[in-house]
């Protein structure tokens, strides 16, 4: 089934496979397929949409199949779940270099969600994470995971709607 996705996606999938190998985890053909669907999608994709797409080449695919694959990909930090949209996006950093903090392969991330075109941009701003950690510490709180989701208009949509340069 090679060559099913765009060349860029296939490249990321190869890298993700290597990242998994280094950790002693296995990116099975099914997991690779689901990750490919997430990476190839233009916008964040929900589990049922992924199931529909998966069924185009795997007729018997059932919801638990997709959920188990998604759980694995989340654990490996190869994808993120955007709660606001109940959808999944690929983490290119996770696919290319891998990233891990302590025991976990997941990492703190911020998402900018465009309410017009639905585009989601991932940021990994250490300052944001540090400020949040400090404020939490002052409240006697220990953070184990932090995903921040911000809604608004992306640069392209801003310059399309207002005829002045964005930013
Ligand atoms: Zn990420
Ligand atoms: Zn937009």
Tab-separated table of C-alpha atoms and ligand atoms in Angstrom:
chain	number	residue	atom	x	y	z
A	1	UNK	CA	0.000	0.000	0.000
A	2	UNK	CA	2.999	2.279	-0.353
A	3	UNK	CA	2.478	5.528	-2.181
A	4	UNK	CA	-1.085	5.890	-0.977
A	5	UNK	CA	-0.442	9.272	0.576
A	6	UNK	CA	1.289	12.424	-0.577
A	7	UNK	CA	5.061	12.263	-0.815
A	8	UNK	CA	5.361	14.602	2.174
A	9	UNK	CA	3.121	12.391	4.276
A	10	UNK	CA	4.960	9.213	3.220
A	11	UNK	CA	8.219	10.883	4.264
A	12	UNK	CA	6.795	11.764	7.685
A	13	UNK	CA	5.451	8.231	8.072
A	14	UNK	CA	8.893	6.766	7.409
A	15	UNK	CA	10.370	9.085	10.011
A	16	UNK	CA	7.614	8.257	12.506
A	17	UNK	CA	8.377	4.573	12.014
A	18	UNK	CA	12.033	5.210	12.864
A	19	UNK	CA	11.065	7.270	15.929
A	20	UNK	CA	8.881	4.384	17.155
A	21	UNK	CA	11.598	1.806	16.483
A	22	UNK	CA	14.041	3.760	18.643
A	23	UNK	CA	11.557	3.536	21.506
A	24	UNK	CA	10.899	-0.147	20.990
A	25	UNK	CA	7.341	0.563	19.848
A	26	UNK	CA	5.919	-0.699	16.596
A	27	UNK	CA	4.162	1.457	14.043
A	28	UNK	CA	2.142	-1.386	12.532
A	29	UNK	CA	0.713	-1.084	9.051
A	30	UNK	CA	-2.676	-0.162	10.483
A	31	UNK	CA	-1.261	2.492	12.831
A	32	UNK	CA	0.789	3.851	9.960
A	33	UNK	CA	-2.324	4.010	7.803
A	34	UNK	CA	-4.321	5.908	10.447
A	35	UNK	CA	-1.412	8.305	11.042
A	36	UNK	CA	-1.196	8.842	7.278
A	37	UNK	CA	-4.886	9.739	7.148
A	38	UNK	CA	-4.434	12.279	9.950
A	39	UNK	CA	-1.318	13.816	8.369
A	40	UNK	CA	-2.783	13.912	4.877
A	41	UNK	CA	-5.993	15.638	5.938
A	42	UNK	CA	-6.212	19.353	5.248
A	43	UNK	CA	-8.030	19.969	8.533
A	44	UNK	CA	-8.295	18.274	11.949
A	45	UNK	CA	-10.184	15.035	11.562
A	46	UNK	CA	-12.607	13.266	13.891
A	47	UNK	CA	-12.454	9.555	14.712
A	48	UNK	CA	-15.519	8.646	12.651
A	49	UNK	CA	-14.302	10.517	9.628
A	50	UNK	CA	-11.029	8.604	9.940
A	51	UNK	CA	-12.975	5.359	10.190
A	52	UNK	CA	-14.861	6.210	6.986
A	53	UNK	CA	-11.634	6.876	5.147
A	54	UNK	CA	-10.001	3.759	6.548
A	55	UNK	CA	-12.945	1.682	5.315
A	56	UNK	CA	-12.250	2.735	1.751
A	57	UNK	CA	-9.362	0.276	1.771
A	58	UNK	CA	-10.182	-1.844	4.853
A	59	UNK	CA	-13.829	-2.708	4.687
A	60	UNK	CA	-14.000	-4.544	7.958
A	61	UNK	CA	-12.505	-1.745	10.069
A	62	UNK	CA	-14.513	-1.205	13.267
A	63	UNK	CA	-14.508	1.758	15.684
A	64	UNK	CA	-12.300	0.022	18.311
A	65	UNK	CA	-9.674	-0.547	15.605
A	66	UNK	CA	-9.432	3.171	14.969
A	67	UNK	CA	-9.580	4.127	18.656
A	68	UNK	CA	-6.792	1.718	19.565
A	69	UNK	CA	-4.626	3.061	16.759
A	70	UNK	CA	-5.365	6.659	17.821
A	71	UNK	CA	-4.492	5.830	21.455
A	72	UNK	CA	-1.145	4.463	20.358
A	73	UNK	CA	-0.416	7.523	18.198
A	74	UNK	CA	-1.386	9.871	21.064
A	75	UNK	CA	0.884	7.980	23.478
A	76	UNK	CA	3.762	8.258	21.044
A	77	UNK	CA	3.174	12.001	20.608
A	78	UNK	CA	2.652	11.541	16.869
A	79	UNK	CA	-0.770	13.155	16.951
A	80	UNK	CA	-2.666	15.516	19.253
A	81	UNK	CA	-6.311	15.654	20.157
A	82	UNK	CA	-7.881	19.086	19.774
A	83	UNK	CA	-10.642	18.974	22.394
A	84	UNK	CA	-12.534	21.960	21.051
A	85	UNK	CA	-13.022	20.221	17.731
A	86	UNK	CA	-13.086	16.602	19.010
A	87	UNK	CA	-10.538	15.995	16.289
A	88	UNK	CA	-6.980	14.863	15.751
A	89	UNK	CA	-4.030	16.628	14.154
A	90	UNK	CA	-0.632	15.244	13.299
A	91	UNK	CA	2.375	16.440	15.305
A	92	UNK	CA	5.137	16.942	12.767
A	93	UNK	CA	7.726	17.430	15.514
A	94	UNK	CA	6.645	14.102	17.002
A	95	UNK	CA	6.987	12.409	13.616
A	96	UNK	CA	10.357	13.797	12.677
A	97	UNK	CA	12.461	14.057	15.815
A	98	UNK	CA	10.293	12.561	18.484
A	99	UNK	CA	9.990	14.467	21.696
A	100	UNK	CA	9.748	13.327	25.221
A	101	UNK	CA	9.639	14.865	28.637
A	102	UNK	CA	10.483	12.323	31.271
A	103	UNK	CA	8.491	9.145	30.875
A	104	UNK	CA	6.000	10.574	28.462
A	105	UNK	CA	6.373	11.161	24.746
A	106	UNK	CA	3.664	13.782	24.764
A	107	UNK	CA	4.481	17.435	25.269
A	108	UNK	CA	2.900	20.751	26.181
A	109	UNK	CA	1.483	22.431	23.109
A	110	UNK	CA	-0.630	25.404	22.167
A	111	UNK	CA	-3.090	25.341	19.317
A	112	UNK	CA	-4.332	28.296	17.322
A	113	UNK	CA	-7.690	27.378	15.818
A	114	UNK	CA	-9.088	29.485	12.981
A	115	UNK	CA	-12.845	29.665	13.358
A	116	UNK	CA	-13.248	30.597	9.704
A	117	UNK	CA	-11.188	28.059	7.737
A	118	UNK	CA	-10.699	25.528	10.540
A	119	UNK	CA	-6.932	25.558	10.208
A	120	UNK	CA	-5.084	24.486	13.354
A	121	UNK	CA	-1.528	25.621	13.997
A	122	UNK	CA	0.581	24.003	16.684
A	123	UNK	CA	2.974	26.131	18.708
A	124	UNK	CA	5.442	24.944	21.300
A	125	UNK	CA	6.277	28.148	23.105
A	126	UNK	CA	8.429	27.436	26.151
A	127	UNK	CA	7.547	30.843	27.634
A	128	UNK	CA	3.839	30.028	27.663
A	129	UNK	CA	4.542	26.712	29.373
A	130	UNK	CA	6.839	28.369	31.918
A	131	UNK	CA	4.363	31.120	32.818
A	132	UNK	CA	1.596	28.560	33.293
A	133	UNK	CA	3.824	26.306	35.405
A	134	UNK	CA	4.831	29.232	37.620
A	135	UNK	CA	1.235	30.403	38.123
A	136	UNK	CA	0.152	26.833	38.890
A	137	UNK	CA	2.980	26.397	41.376
A	138	UNK	CA	1.893	29.541	43.196
A	139	UNK	CA	-1.517	27.932	43.528
A	140	UNK	CA	0.123	24.787	44.925
A	141	UNK	CA	-0.743	22.898	41.782
A	142	UNK	CA	1.487	20.495	39.908
A	143	UNK	CA	0.789	20.303	36.165
A	144	UNK	CA	1.125	16.932	34.456
A	145	UNK	CA	-0.080	18.033	31.043
A	146	UNK	CA	-1.159	21.283	29.446
A	147	UNK	CA	-2.747	21.865	26.091
A	148	UNK	CA	-3.942	25.359	25.373
A	149	UNK	CA	-6.443	25.992	22.620
A	150	UNK	CA	-6.996	29.528	21.326
A	151	UNK	CA	-9.700	30.478	18.858
A	152	UNK	CA	-9.612	33.294	16.355
A	153	UNK	CA	-8.703	34.168	12.796
A	154	UNK	CA	-5.580	32.959	10.996
A	155	UNK	CA	-3.363	35.322	8.994
A	156	UNK	CA	-4.810	34.276	5.639
A	157	UNK	CA	-8.409	34.743	6.765
A	158	UNK	CA	-7.595	38.079	8.389
A	159	UNK	CA	-6.032	39.508	5.255
A	160	UNK	CA	-8.860	38.091	3.134
A	161	UNK	CA	-11.586	39.678	5.264
A	162	UNK	CA	-9.881	42.980	6.008
A	163	UNK	CA	-7.997	44.630	3.193
A	164	UNK	CA	-5.134	45.677	5.327
A	165	UNK	CA	-1.932	43.792	5.957
A	166	UNK	CA	-2.302	41.290	8.775
A	167	UNK	CA	-0.230	41.767	11.897
B	1	LIG	ZN1	3.161	18.295	19.054
B	2	LIG	ZN1	-8.308	30.816	8.611
